[in-house]
CSV table of C-alpha atoms in Angstrom, one decimal:
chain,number,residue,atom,x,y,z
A,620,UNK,CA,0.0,0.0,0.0
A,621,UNK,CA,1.0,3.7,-0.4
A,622,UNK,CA,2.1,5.6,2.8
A,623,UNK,CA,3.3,9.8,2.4
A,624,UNK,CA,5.9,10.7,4.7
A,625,UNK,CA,6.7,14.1,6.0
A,626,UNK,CA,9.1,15.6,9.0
A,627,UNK,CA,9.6,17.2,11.1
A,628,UNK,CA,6.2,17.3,12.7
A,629,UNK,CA,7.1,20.5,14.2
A,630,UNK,CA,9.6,23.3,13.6
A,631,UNK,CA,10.1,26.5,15.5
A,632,UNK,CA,13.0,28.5,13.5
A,633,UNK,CA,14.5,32.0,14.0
A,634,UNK,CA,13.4,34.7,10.7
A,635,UNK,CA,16.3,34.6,8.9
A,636,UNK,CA,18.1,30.9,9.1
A,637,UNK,CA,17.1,28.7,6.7
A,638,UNK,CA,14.4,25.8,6.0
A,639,UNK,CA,13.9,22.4,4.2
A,640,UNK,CA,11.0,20.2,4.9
A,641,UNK,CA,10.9,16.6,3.4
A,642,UNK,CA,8.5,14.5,2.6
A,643,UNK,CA,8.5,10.9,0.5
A,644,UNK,CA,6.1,8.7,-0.7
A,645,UNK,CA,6.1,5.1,-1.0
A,646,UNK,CA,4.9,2.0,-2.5
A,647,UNK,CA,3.7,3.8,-5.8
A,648,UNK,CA,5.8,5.5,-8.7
A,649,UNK,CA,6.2,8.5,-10.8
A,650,UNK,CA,3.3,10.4,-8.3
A,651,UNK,CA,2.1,13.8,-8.7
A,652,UNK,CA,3.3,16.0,-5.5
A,653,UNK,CA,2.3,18.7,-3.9
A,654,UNK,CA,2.8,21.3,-1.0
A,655,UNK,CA,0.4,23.5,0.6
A,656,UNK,CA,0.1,25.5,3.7
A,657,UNK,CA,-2.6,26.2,5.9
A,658,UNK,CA,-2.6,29.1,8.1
A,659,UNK,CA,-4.2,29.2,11.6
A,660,UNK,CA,-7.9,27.4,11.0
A,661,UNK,CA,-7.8,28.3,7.4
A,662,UNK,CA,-8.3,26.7,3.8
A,663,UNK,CA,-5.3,24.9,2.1
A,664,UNK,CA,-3.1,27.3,-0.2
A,665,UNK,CA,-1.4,25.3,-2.6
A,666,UNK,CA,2.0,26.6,-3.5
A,667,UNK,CA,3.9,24.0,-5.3
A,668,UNK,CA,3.2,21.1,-7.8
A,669,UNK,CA,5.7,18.4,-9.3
A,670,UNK,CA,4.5,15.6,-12.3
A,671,UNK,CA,8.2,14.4,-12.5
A,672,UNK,CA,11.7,14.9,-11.3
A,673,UNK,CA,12.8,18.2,-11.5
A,674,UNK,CA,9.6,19.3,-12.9
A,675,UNK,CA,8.3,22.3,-10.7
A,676,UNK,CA,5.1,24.8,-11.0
A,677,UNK,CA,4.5,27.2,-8.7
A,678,UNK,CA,1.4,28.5,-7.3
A,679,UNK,CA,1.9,31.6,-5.5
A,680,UNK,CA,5.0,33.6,-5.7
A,681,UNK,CA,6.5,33.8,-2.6
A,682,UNK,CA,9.7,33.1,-0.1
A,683,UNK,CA,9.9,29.4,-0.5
A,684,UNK,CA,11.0,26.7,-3.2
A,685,UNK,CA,10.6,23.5,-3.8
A,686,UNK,CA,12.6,20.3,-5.5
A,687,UNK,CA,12.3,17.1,-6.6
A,688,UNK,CA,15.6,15.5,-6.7
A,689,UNK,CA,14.2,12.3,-7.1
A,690,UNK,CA,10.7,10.2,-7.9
A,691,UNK,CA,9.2,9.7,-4.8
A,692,UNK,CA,11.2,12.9,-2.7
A,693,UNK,CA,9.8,16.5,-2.7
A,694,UNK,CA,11.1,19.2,-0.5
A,695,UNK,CA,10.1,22.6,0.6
A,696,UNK,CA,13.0,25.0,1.3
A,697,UNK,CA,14.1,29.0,2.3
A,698,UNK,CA,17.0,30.5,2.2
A,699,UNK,CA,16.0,33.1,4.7
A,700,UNK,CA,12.5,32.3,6.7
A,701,UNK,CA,10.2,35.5,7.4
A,702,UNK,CA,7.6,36.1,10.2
A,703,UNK,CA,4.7,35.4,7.9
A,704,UNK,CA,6.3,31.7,6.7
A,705,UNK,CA,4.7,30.4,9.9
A,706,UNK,CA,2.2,28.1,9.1
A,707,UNK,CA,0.9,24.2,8.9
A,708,UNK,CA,2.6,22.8,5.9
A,709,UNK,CA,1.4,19.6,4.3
A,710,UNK,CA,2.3,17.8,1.3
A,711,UNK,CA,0.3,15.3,-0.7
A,712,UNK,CA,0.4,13.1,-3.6
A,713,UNK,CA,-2.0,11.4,-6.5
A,714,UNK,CA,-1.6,8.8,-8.6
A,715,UNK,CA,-0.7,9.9,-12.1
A,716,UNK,CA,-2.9,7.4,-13.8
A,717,UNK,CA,-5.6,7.5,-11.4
A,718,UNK,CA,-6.2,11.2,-11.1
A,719,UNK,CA,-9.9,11.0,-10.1
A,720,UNK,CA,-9.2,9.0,-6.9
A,721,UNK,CA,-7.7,12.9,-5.2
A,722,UNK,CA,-5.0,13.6,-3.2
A,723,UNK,CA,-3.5,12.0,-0.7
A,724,UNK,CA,-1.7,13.8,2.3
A,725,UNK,CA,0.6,13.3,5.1
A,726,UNK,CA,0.3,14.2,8.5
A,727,UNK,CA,2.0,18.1,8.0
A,728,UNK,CA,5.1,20.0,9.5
A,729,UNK,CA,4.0,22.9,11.9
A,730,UNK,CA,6.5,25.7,11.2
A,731,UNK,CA,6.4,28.5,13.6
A,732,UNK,CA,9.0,31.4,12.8
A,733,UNK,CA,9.5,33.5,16.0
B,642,UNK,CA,-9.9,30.9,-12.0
B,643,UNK,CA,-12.8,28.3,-10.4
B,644,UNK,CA,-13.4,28.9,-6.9
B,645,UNK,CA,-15.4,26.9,-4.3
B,646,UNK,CA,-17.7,28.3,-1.6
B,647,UNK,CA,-18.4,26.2,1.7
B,648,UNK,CA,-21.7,26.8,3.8
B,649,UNK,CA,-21.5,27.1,6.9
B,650,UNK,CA,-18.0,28.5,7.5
B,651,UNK,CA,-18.6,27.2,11.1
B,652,UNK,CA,-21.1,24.9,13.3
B,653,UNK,CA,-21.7,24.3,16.6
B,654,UNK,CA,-24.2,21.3,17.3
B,655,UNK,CA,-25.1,19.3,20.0
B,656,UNK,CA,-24.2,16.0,20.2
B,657,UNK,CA,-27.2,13.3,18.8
B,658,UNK,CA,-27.8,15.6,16.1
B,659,UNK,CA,-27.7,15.9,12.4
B,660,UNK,CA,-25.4,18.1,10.2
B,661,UNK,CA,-25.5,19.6,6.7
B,662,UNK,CA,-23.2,21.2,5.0
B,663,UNK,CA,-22.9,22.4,0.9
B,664,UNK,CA,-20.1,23.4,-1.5
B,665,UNK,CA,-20.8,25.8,-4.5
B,666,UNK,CA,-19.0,26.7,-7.7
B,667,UNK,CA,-19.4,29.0,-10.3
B,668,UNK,CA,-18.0,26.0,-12.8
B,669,UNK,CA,-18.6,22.9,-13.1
B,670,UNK,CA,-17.0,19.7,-11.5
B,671,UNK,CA,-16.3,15.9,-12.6
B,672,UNK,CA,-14.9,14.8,-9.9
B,673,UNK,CA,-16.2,16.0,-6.2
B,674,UNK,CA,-14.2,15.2,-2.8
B,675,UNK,CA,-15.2,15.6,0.9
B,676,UNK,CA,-11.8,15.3,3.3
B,677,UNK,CA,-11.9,15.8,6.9
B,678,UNK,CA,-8.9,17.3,8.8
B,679,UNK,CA,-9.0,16.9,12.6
B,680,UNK,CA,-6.6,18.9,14.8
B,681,UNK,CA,-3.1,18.8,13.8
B,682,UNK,CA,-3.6,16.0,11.2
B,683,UNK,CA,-3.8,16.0,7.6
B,684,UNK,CA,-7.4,16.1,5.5
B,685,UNK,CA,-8.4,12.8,4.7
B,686,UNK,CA,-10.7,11.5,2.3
B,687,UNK,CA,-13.8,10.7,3.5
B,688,UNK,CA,-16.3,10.6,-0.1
B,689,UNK,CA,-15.5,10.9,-3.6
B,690,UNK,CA,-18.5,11.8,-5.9
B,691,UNK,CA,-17.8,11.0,-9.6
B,692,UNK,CA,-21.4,10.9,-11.3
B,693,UNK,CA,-23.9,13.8,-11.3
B,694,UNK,CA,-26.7,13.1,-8.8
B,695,UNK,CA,-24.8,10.3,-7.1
B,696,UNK,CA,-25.5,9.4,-3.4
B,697,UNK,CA,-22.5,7.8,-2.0
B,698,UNK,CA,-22.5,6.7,2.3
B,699,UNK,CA,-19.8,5.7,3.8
B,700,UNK,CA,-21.0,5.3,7.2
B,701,UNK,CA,-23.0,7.9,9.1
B,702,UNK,CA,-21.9,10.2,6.0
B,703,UNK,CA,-23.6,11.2,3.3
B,704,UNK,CA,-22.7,13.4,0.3
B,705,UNK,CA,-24.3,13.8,-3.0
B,706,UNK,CA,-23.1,15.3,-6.4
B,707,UNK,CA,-25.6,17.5,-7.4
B,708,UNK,CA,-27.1,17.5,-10.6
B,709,UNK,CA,-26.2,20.9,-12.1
B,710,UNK,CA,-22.5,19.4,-11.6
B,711,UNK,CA,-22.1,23.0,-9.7
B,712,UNK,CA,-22.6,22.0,-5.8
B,713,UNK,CA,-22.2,18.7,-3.7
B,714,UNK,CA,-23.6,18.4,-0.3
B,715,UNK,CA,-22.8,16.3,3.0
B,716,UNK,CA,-24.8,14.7,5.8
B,717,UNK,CA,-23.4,13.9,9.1
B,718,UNK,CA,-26.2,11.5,11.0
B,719,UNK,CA,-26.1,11.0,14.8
B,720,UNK,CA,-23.1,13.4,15.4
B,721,UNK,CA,-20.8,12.2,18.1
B,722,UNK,CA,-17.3,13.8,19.4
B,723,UNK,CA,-14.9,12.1,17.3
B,724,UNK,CA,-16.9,14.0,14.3
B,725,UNK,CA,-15.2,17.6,15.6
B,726,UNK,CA,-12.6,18.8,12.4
B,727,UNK,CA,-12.4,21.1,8.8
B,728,UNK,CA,-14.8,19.4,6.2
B,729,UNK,CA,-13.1,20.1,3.1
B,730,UNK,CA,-14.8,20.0,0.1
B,731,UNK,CA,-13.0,19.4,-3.8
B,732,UNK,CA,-13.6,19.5,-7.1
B,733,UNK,CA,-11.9,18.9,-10.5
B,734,UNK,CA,-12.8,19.6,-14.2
B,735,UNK,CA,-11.2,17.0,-16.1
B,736,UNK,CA,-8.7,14.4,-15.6
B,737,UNK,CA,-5.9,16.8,-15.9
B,738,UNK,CA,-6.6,19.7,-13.8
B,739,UNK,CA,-5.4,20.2,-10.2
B,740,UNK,CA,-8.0,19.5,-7.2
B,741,UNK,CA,-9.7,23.0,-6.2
B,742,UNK,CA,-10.5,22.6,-2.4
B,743,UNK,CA,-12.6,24.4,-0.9
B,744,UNK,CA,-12.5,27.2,2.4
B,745,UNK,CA,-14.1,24.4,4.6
B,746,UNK,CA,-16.9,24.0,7.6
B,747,UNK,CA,-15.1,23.7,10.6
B,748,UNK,CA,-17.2,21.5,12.8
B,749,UNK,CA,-17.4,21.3,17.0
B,750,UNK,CA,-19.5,18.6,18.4
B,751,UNK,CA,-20.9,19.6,22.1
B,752,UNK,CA,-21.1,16.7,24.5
């Protein structure tokens, strides 16, 4: 079966240092990935999607990036976090061929820049 | 772009009772989702709705895809505690086009 990995859980970072978030799927191939955030008791934002390796489209422009070094990895980084980064941060994947059965998510990272 | 409107934004309801909640959108959908988030969890799929006018359960849950392709609607029966989260509703166009989710209907179930 397919499982969605994602860590850390939680994250409390200083605005300025850096971030990368990671999260890897499993037991499928050549998924669609994608990150979101979701501020305090709010909707999902998406900000990036991925339909292959190295192939990134982003949402919203914005203080992050994301990569997908390889098939089953994506990550979510910053160079230099801000204030307003803070936020519930979730990542989720579909199956490329079966595109009707939705997205999939893991269990989110909960940044909090101080 | 398409956009999707949740009603309520918010419920309070005592516990026993019955809860009903809609999703509007000014386009239509081929594809419509209902995900649940709980505290500090990701949204999980509860429904998916791929037929217009289909009633699918799963459960004490309802939803339906309603026949103008343009809303989809969900039934909580018997509400209990463990029902408290964000009730995300989705939709899609065609095959190829991301998932639209929608605001949501955060839900608090009183003992």
């Amino acid at each position: 079966s397919q499982t969605i990995h994602q860590w850390p859980a939680t994250l409390v970072q200083p605005v300025g240092s850096p971030l990368s978030l990671e999260c890897t799927v499993e037991g499928t191939s050549n998924p669609n990935l994608y990150w979101y955030r979701q501020a305090a008791g709010r909707g999902l934002q998406l900000l990036f999607y991925s339909v292959g390796i190295g192939q990134i489209s982003s949402e919203v422009p914005q203080n992050l990036s994301a990569s997908r070094p390889q098939d089953r990895q994506f990550i979510l980084s910053s160079k230099k976090l801000l204030l307003s980064d803070s936020g519930f941060y979730l990542c989720a994947w579909s199956d490329h061929d079966r595109l009707n059965y939705g997205y999939t998510f893991g269990s989110g990272t909960r940044l909090t820049v101080v | 772009g398409q956009q999707l409107n949740q009603s309520p934004q918010s419920m309070f309801i005592q516990e026993g009772e019955d809860v009903s909640m809609n999703c509007t959108s000014s386009s239509i959908f081929n594809t419509w989702l209902w995900y649940k988030q709980e505290p500090g969890e990701g949204p999980v799929l509860l429904i998916a709705l791929y037929k217009a006018g289909e009633l699918t359960s799963n459960g004490r849950l309802t939803a339906q895809f309603g026949i103008t392709r343009k809303d989809s609607f969900l039934n909580i029966s018997a509400s209990i505690p463990s029902d408290v989260g964000i009730y995300f509703c989705a939709g899609r166009g065609t095959s190829y086009d991301k998932v639209i989710f929608g605001p949501g209907t955060s839900l608090s179930v009183i003992p």
